[in-house]
Short mmCIF file of C-alpha atoms in Angstrom, two decimals:
data_model
loop_
_atom_site.label_atom_id
_atom_site.label_comp_id
_atom_site.label_asym_id
_atom_site.label_seq_id
_atom_site.Cartn_x
_atom_site.Cartn_y
_atom_site.Cartn_z
CA MET A 1 26.61 -61.98 9.06
CA LEU A 2 24.42 -59.52 7.18
CA PRO A 3 21.03 -60.77 5.98
CA PHE A 4 21.65 -59.19 2.53
CA SER A 5 24.69 -57.69 0.82
CA ARG A 6 22.90 -56.13 -2.19
CA VAL A 7 19.62 -54.29 -1.66
CA THR A 8 17.47 -52.52 -4.25
CA ILE A 9 14.96 -49.85 -3.24
CA ILE A 10 12.28 -48.95 -5.78
CA GLY A 11 10.49 -45.74 -4.81
CA LEU A 12 12.69 -43.17 -3.07
CA GLY A 13 10.21 -40.98 -1.22
CA LEU A 14 9.98 -40.64 2.56
CA ILE A 15 10.07 -44.36 3.34
CA GLY A 16 12.40 -45.48 0.57
CA SER A 17 14.95 -42.73 1.27
CA SER A 18 14.71 -43.47 5.01
CA VAL A 19 15.45 -47.14 4.32
CA ALA A 20 18.50 -46.09 2.30
CA ARG A 21 19.73 -43.79 5.06
CA ALA A 22 19.10 -46.44 7.74
CA VAL A 23 20.95 -49.12 5.76
CA ARG A 24 23.89 -46.76 5.23
CA HIS A 25 23.96 -46.15 8.99
CA ALA A 26 23.41 -49.70 10.27
CA MET A 27 24.91 -51.81 7.47
CA PRO A 28 27.40 -49.58 5.64
CA THR A 29 28.91 -52.41 3.57
CA VAL A 30 25.58 -53.22 1.88
CA ARG A 31 25.51 -52.12 -1.75
CA LEU A 32 22.40 -50.03 -2.41
CA THR A 33 20.73 -49.56 -5.77
CA GLY A 34 17.72 -47.29 -6.21
CA HIS A 35 15.10 -46.36 -8.75
CA ASP A 36 12.22 -43.91 -8.78
CA ALA A 37 9.71 -43.22 -11.54
CA SER A 38 10.39 -39.48 -11.20
CA ALA A 39 13.50 -38.18 -12.96
CA GLU A 40 13.51 -35.25 -10.54
CA VAL A 41 13.55 -37.59 -7.55
CA ARG A 42 16.33 -39.65 -9.13
CA GLU A 43 18.43 -36.52 -9.55
CA THR A 44 17.75 -35.49 -5.93
CA VAL A 45 18.81 -38.92 -4.69
CA ARG A 46 22.03 -38.70 -6.71
CA ARG A 47 22.71 -35.24 -5.27
CA LEU A 48 22.09 -36.48 -1.72
CA ASP A 49 24.22 -39.59 -2.39
CA LEU A 50 21.64 -41.84 -0.73
CA VAL A 51 22.49 -44.98 -2.71
CA ASP A 52 25.47 -46.36 -4.63
CA ASP A 53 23.68 -46.44 -7.97
CA VAL A 54 20.48 -44.87 -9.31
CA THR A 55 18.99 -46.51 -12.41
CA ASP A 56 16.61 -45.04 -14.95
CA THR A 57 14.47 -48.21 -15.16
CA PRO A 58 13.20 -50.56 -12.44
CA GLY A 59 14.48 -53.61 -14.34
CA ALA A 60 18.04 -52.33 -14.34
CA ALA A 61 17.83 -51.78 -10.58
CA VAL A 62 17.17 -55.42 -9.70
CA THR A 63 19.58 -57.36 -11.95
CA ASP A 64 21.94 -58.41 -9.13
CA ALA A 65 19.72 -57.76 -6.08
CA GLU A 66 19.37 -60.10 -3.13
CA LEU A 67 16.53 -58.06 -1.62
CA VAL A 68 14.16 -55.81 -3.56
CA ILE A 69 11.99 -53.46 -1.49
CA LEU A 70 9.05 -51.85 -3.26
CA CYS A 71 8.45 -48.47 -1.59
CA VAL A 72 5.64 -47.32 -3.89
CA PRO A 73 1.90 -46.80 -3.32
CA VAL A 74 0.13 -50.16 -3.12
CA GLY A 75 -1.83 -49.37 -6.27
CA ALA A 76 1.45 -49.24 -8.21
CA MET A 77 2.82 -52.57 -6.93
CA GLY A 78 1.47 -54.70 -9.76
CA GLY A 79 2.85 -52.48 -12.49
CA ILE A 80 6.31 -52.26 -10.92
CA ALA A 81 6.39 -56.02 -10.29
CA ALA A 82 5.60 -56.65 -13.97
CA GLU A 83 8.41 -54.30 -15.00
CA ILE A 84 11.06 -56.11 -12.93
CA ALA A 85 9.89 -59.68 -13.60
CA ALA A 86 12.22 -60.37 -16.53
CA ASP A 87 15.34 -59.03 -14.77
CA LEU A 88 14.72 -60.37 -11.26
CA PRO A 89 17.28 -62.98 -10.11
CA ALA A 90 15.68 -66.30 -9.19
CA GLU A 91 17.09 -66.21 -5.66
CA ALA A 92 16.12 -62.60 -4.92
CA ILE A 93 13.52 -61.85 -2.24
CA VAL A 94 10.86 -59.26 -3.11
CA SER A 95 9.37 -57.30 -0.22
CA ASP A 96 7.55 -53.99 0.23
CA VAL A 97 6.49 -51.39 2.79
CA GLY A 98 2.78 -51.07 1.97
CA SER A 99 0.04 -50.54 4.54
CA SER A 100 -2.37 -53.19 3.19
CA LYS A 101 -0.85 -56.64 3.03
CA GLU A 102 -3.46 -59.05 1.65
CA PHE A 103 -3.80 -56.99 -1.53
CA VAL A 104 -0.02 -56.67 -1.90
CA ALA A 105 0.55 -60.38 -1.28
CA ARG A 106 -1.98 -61.29 -3.96
CA THR A 107 -0.73 -58.68 -6.42
CA LEU A 108 2.95 -59.60 -6.12
CA SER A 109 2.24 -63.33 -6.23
CA GLU A 110 0.26 -62.93 -9.45
CA ALA A 111 2.84 -60.66 -11.10
CA LEU A 112 5.85 -62.67 -9.89
CA PRO A 113 4.62 -66.28 -9.66
CA ASP A 114 8.14 -67.75 -9.49
CA ALA A 115 9.65 -65.18 -7.13
CA ILE A 116 10.22 -65.35 -3.38
CA VAL A 117 7.75 -62.81 -1.98
CA VAL A 118 7.80 -61.68 1.66
CA PRO A 119 5.55 -58.63 2.24
CA ALA A 120 6.31 -56.33 5.16
CA HIS A 121 5.01 -53.11 6.70
CA PRO A 122 7.20 -50.79 8.79
CA VAL A 123 4.66 -48.97 10.96
CA ALA A 124 6.45 -45.65 10.82
CA GLY A 125 6.22 -42.44 8.87
CA THR A 126 5.48 -38.75 8.95
CA GLU A 127 3.10 -36.49 7.06
CA LYS A 128 5.98 -35.31 4.86
CA SER A 129 7.01 -36.87 1.55
CA GLY A 130 9.93 -36.93 -0.86
CA PRO A 131 13.57 -38.06 -0.60
CA GLU A 132 14.65 -35.01 1.38
CA ALA A 133 12.08 -35.82 4.10
CA GLY A 134 13.65 -39.16 5.02
CA PHE A 135 15.89 -39.81 8.02
CA ALA A 136 17.87 -42.82 9.25
CA SER A 137 16.20 -43.14 12.67
CA LEU A 138 12.62 -43.34 11.31
CA PHE A 139 12.34 -47.05 12.15
CA GLN A 140 14.15 -47.00 15.50
CA GLY A 141 11.95 -48.54 18.19
CA ARG A 142 8.98 -48.84 15.81
CA TRP A 143 7.24 -52.01 14.75
CA CYS A 144 7.74 -53.70 11.41
CA ILE A 145 5.12 -56.34 10.64
CA VAL A 146 6.36 -59.11 8.35
CA THR A 147 3.52 -61.03 6.70
CA PRO A 148 4.83 -64.26 5.12
CA LEU A 149 2.70 -65.95 2.50
CA ALA A 150 1.01 -69.24 3.34
CA GLY A 151 3.40 -71.98 2.30
CA GLY A 152 6.25 -69.50 1.85
CA ASP A 153 9.89 -70.00 2.76
CA PRO A 154 10.37 -69.46 6.53
CA ALA A 155 14.10 -68.77 6.04
CA ALA A 156 13.33 -65.97 3.59
CA ALA A 157 10.83 -64.43 6.03
CA GLU A 158 13.43 -64.55 8.79
CA ARG A 159 16.02 -62.83 6.58
CA VAL A 160 13.56 -59.99 5.92
CA ALA A 161 12.76 -59.82 9.65
CA GLU A 162 16.47 -59.62 10.50
CA PHE A 163 16.94 -56.85 7.93
CA TRP A 164 14.36 -54.72 9.75
CA ARG A 165 15.83 -55.57 13.15
CA ARG A 166 19.17 -54.24 11.92
CA LEU A 167 17.40 -50.97 11.09
CA GLY A 168 16.19 -50.72 14.69
CA SER A 169 12.66 -52.06 14.31
CA ASN A 170 10.78 -54.41 16.58
CA VAL A 171 9.50 -57.21 14.35
CA GLU A 172 6.21 -59.10 14.52
CA MET A 173 5.16 -61.93 12.19
CA MET A 174 1.49 -61.83 11.21
CA ALA A 175 -0.84 -63.27 8.57
CA PRO A 176 -1.66 -60.71 5.83
CA ASP A 177 -5.43 -60.71 6.48
CA HIS A 178 -4.95 -60.28 10.23
CA HIS A 179 -2.55 -57.40 9.62
CA ASP A 180 -5.17 -55.64 7.53
CA ARG A 181 -7.83 -55.85 10.25
CA VAL A 182 -5.42 -54.59 12.92
CA LEU A 183 -4.15 -51.69 10.82
CA ALA A 184 -7.67 -50.78 9.70
CA ILE A 185 -8.45 -49.66 13.25
CA THR A 186 -5.01 -48.43 14.37
CA SER A 187 -4.03 -46.51 11.23
CA HIS A 188 -6.47 -46.51 8.32
CA LEU A 189 -9.62 -45.44 10.19
CA PRO A 190 -7.83 -42.63 12.10
CA HIS A 191 -6.62 -41.22 8.79
CA LEU A 192 -10.11 -41.44 7.33
CA ILE A 193 -11.53 -39.62 10.36
CA ALA A 194 -8.84 -36.94 10.14
CA TYR A 195 -9.51 -36.33 6.45
CA THR A 196 -13.23 -36.11 7.21
CA ILE A 197 -12.98 -33.71 10.17
CA VAL A 198 -10.60 -31.34 8.38
CA GLY A 199 -12.82 -31.42 5.29
CA THR A 200 -15.97 -30.81 7.35
CA ALA A 201 -14.41 -27.82 9.09
CA ASN A 202 -13.39 -26.38 5.75
CA ASP A 203 -16.88 -26.89 4.30
CA LEU A 204 -18.78 -25.11 7.08
CA ALA A 205 -20.08 -21.97 5.41
CA GLU A 206 -20.42 -20.06 8.66
CA VAL A 207 -16.77 -20.63 9.64
CA THR A 208 -14.32 -18.95 7.34
CA GLU A 209 -11.05 -20.59 6.42
CA SER A 210 -9.11 -17.95 8.33
CA GLU A 211 -11.08 -18.72 11.51
CA VAL A 212 -10.49 -22.46 11.20
CA ILE A 213 -6.76 -21.85 10.94
CA LYS A 214 -6.61 -19.00 13.47
CA PHE A 215 -8.50 -20.79 16.22
CA SER A 216 -7.16 -24.31 15.70
CA ALA A 217 -6.92 -25.99 19.11
CA GLY A 218 -4.52 -28.84 19.78
CA GLY A 219 -6.92 -31.58 18.74
CA PHE A 220 -7.69 -30.02 15.37
CA ARG A 221 -3.98 -29.32 14.77
CA ASP A 222 -3.24 -33.01 15.29
CA PHE A 223 -5.95 -33.97 12.81
CA THR A 224 -4.52 -31.58 10.21
CA ARG A 225 -1.09 -33.20 10.62
CA ILE A 226 -2.54 -36.63 9.83
CA ALA A 227 -4.66 -35.23 7.02
CA ALA A 228 -1.53 -33.79 5.38
CA SER A 229 -0.33 -37.31 4.51
CA ASP A 230 0.35 -38.37 0.91
CA PRO A 231 -3.05 -38.46 -0.89
CA THR A 232 -1.93 -41.02 -3.48
CA MET A 233 -0.73 -43.45 -0.84
CA TRP A 234 -3.88 -43.16 1.26
CA ARG A 235 -6.24 -43.38 -1.70
CA ASP A 236 -4.61 -46.71 -2.58
CA VAL A 237 -4.66 -47.92 1.03
CA PHE A 238 -8.41 -47.39 1.39
CA LEU A 239 -9.21 -49.01 -1.95
CA SER A 240 -6.92 -51.99 -1.37
CA ASN A 241 -8.08 -52.64 2.21
CA LYS A 242 -11.71 -51.62 1.76
CA ASP A 243 -13.33 -54.68 3.41
CA ALA A 244 -11.45 -54.28 6.69
CA VAL A 245 -11.83 -50.49 6.66
CA LEU A 246 -15.58 -50.71 6.04
CA GLU A 247 -15.92 -53.26 8.85
CA MET A 248 -14.10 -51.01 11.31
CA LEU A 249 -15.97 -47.93 10.06
CA GLN A 250 -19.28 -49.66 10.79
CA ARG A 251 -18.11 -50.53 14.31
CA PHE A 252 -16.91 -46.95 14.83
CA SER A 253 -20.26 -45.58 13.63
CA GLU A 254 -22.10 -47.75 16.16
CA ASP A 255 -19.84 -46.61 19.01
CA LEU A 256 -20.20 -42.98 17.90
CA SER A 257 -23.98 -43.34 18.00
CA GLN A 258 -23.76 -44.52 21.62
CA LEU A 259 -21.77 -41.42 22.58
CA GLN A 260 -24.21 -39.26 20.64
CA ARG A 261 -27.09 -40.68 22.70
CA ALA A 262 -25.15 -40.15 25.94
CA ILE A 263 -24.59 -36.48 25.10
CA ARG A 264 -28.21 -35.98 24.02
CA TRP A 265 -29.61 -37.48 27.24
CA GLY A 266 -27.02 -35.95 29.57
CA ASP A 267 -25.56 -39.34 30.52
CA GLY A 268 -22.36 -38.09 32.15
CA ASP A 269 -21.49 -41.48 33.68
CA THR A 270 -21.27 -43.13 30.26
CA LEU A 271 -19.10 -40.33 28.93
CA PHE A 272 -16.82 -40.34 31.99
CA ASP A 273 -16.36 -44.13 31.91
CA HIS A 274 -15.58 -44.09 28.20
CA PHE A 275 -13.06 -41.25 28.49
CA THR A 276 -11.39 -42.96 31.46
CA GLN A 277 -10.94 -46.13 29.46
CA THR A 278 -9.48 -44.34 26.44
CA ARG A 279 -7.12 -42.36 28.66
CA ALA A 280 -5.72 -45.64 29.98
CA ILE A 281 -5.11 -46.80 26.40
CA ARG A 282 -3.13 -43.63 25.73
CA ARG A 283 -0.96 -44.33 28.77
CA SER A 284 -0.31 -47.86 27.53
CA ILE A 285 0.91 -46.54 24.17
CA VAL A 286 3.37 -44.23 25.94
CA ASP A 287 4.46 -47.00 28.33
CA GLN A 288 5.29 -49.24 25.37
CA GLY A 289 7.50 -46.54 23.86
CA GLN A 290 5.27 -45.85 20.86
CA ASP A 291 4.90 -42.14 21.60
CA ASP A 292 6.41 -39.29 23.59
CA ALA A 293 5.33 -38.89 27.21
CA ALA A 294 6.37 -35.22 27.22
CA ALA A 295 3.75 -32.70 28.24
CA ASP A 296 1.47 -31.35 25.52
CA PHE A 297 2.48 -34.19 23.16
CA GLY A 298 6.07 -32.95 23.05
CA ARG A 299 5.19 -29.56 21.55
CA ARG A 300 7.86 -26.96 22.06
CA HIS A 301 6.92 -23.82 24.00
CA GLU A 302 9.23 -20.93 23.29
#
């Protein structure tokens, strides 16, 4: 039995369009309704035939929904929730795909006090954006973290979890505040570092832009890929999860200072031990199927 027969997706960019494609692939009998604030995106989604119906307003999209998934930047959650409140069926479950869960849980609960809210975060994505960037296998073998509200309905949380399992995700239940601390170090801080390094390289007066691009080694190329992510989404992530991000940034700064001292004083043992430990972590990520073990990070050599 399917967890939901009528699903509404609000926000049809990379993640939202990938959800639509994945549902079409894994649960083809589910009726899909979609909405996006951009008329251009709505027209693209119609052309690609990603959903059964595209509405011009968010309220019209949710009138008969069993599950509503908000695939919009976390800063836009409150406004969208307010727009659907009057049309939302009492039995519908409202979920999302945002990267900061405590803020989303609070925002949706305030905007939809009588609704069933089950926040979630599929830990998957690319640096690309827009409905044409989505693909059905985006969530295959990746984690989706479901963050039920305290005192919420366990059956509703399990239905959302089963929905993501049907899309190929591994599912973990986690408290919203714990999620935010974990993702601050595994996702948010790496993005902040990538934005900083790419910006610093661009700002160096003695290194021209052409040289930065021309002589980009593998490490810098990887940073530029991360730094190409949607600026609206990441602005909202950092502002909505600022306490956890600032905590992890302080810890990172302290660890960076230790490495700085080791380099200054020629302490090769400290550097070697640290690099050995981090190499083992990389192997663990590959062993758990969260990245490609191919040589040179799977880059093609032609």
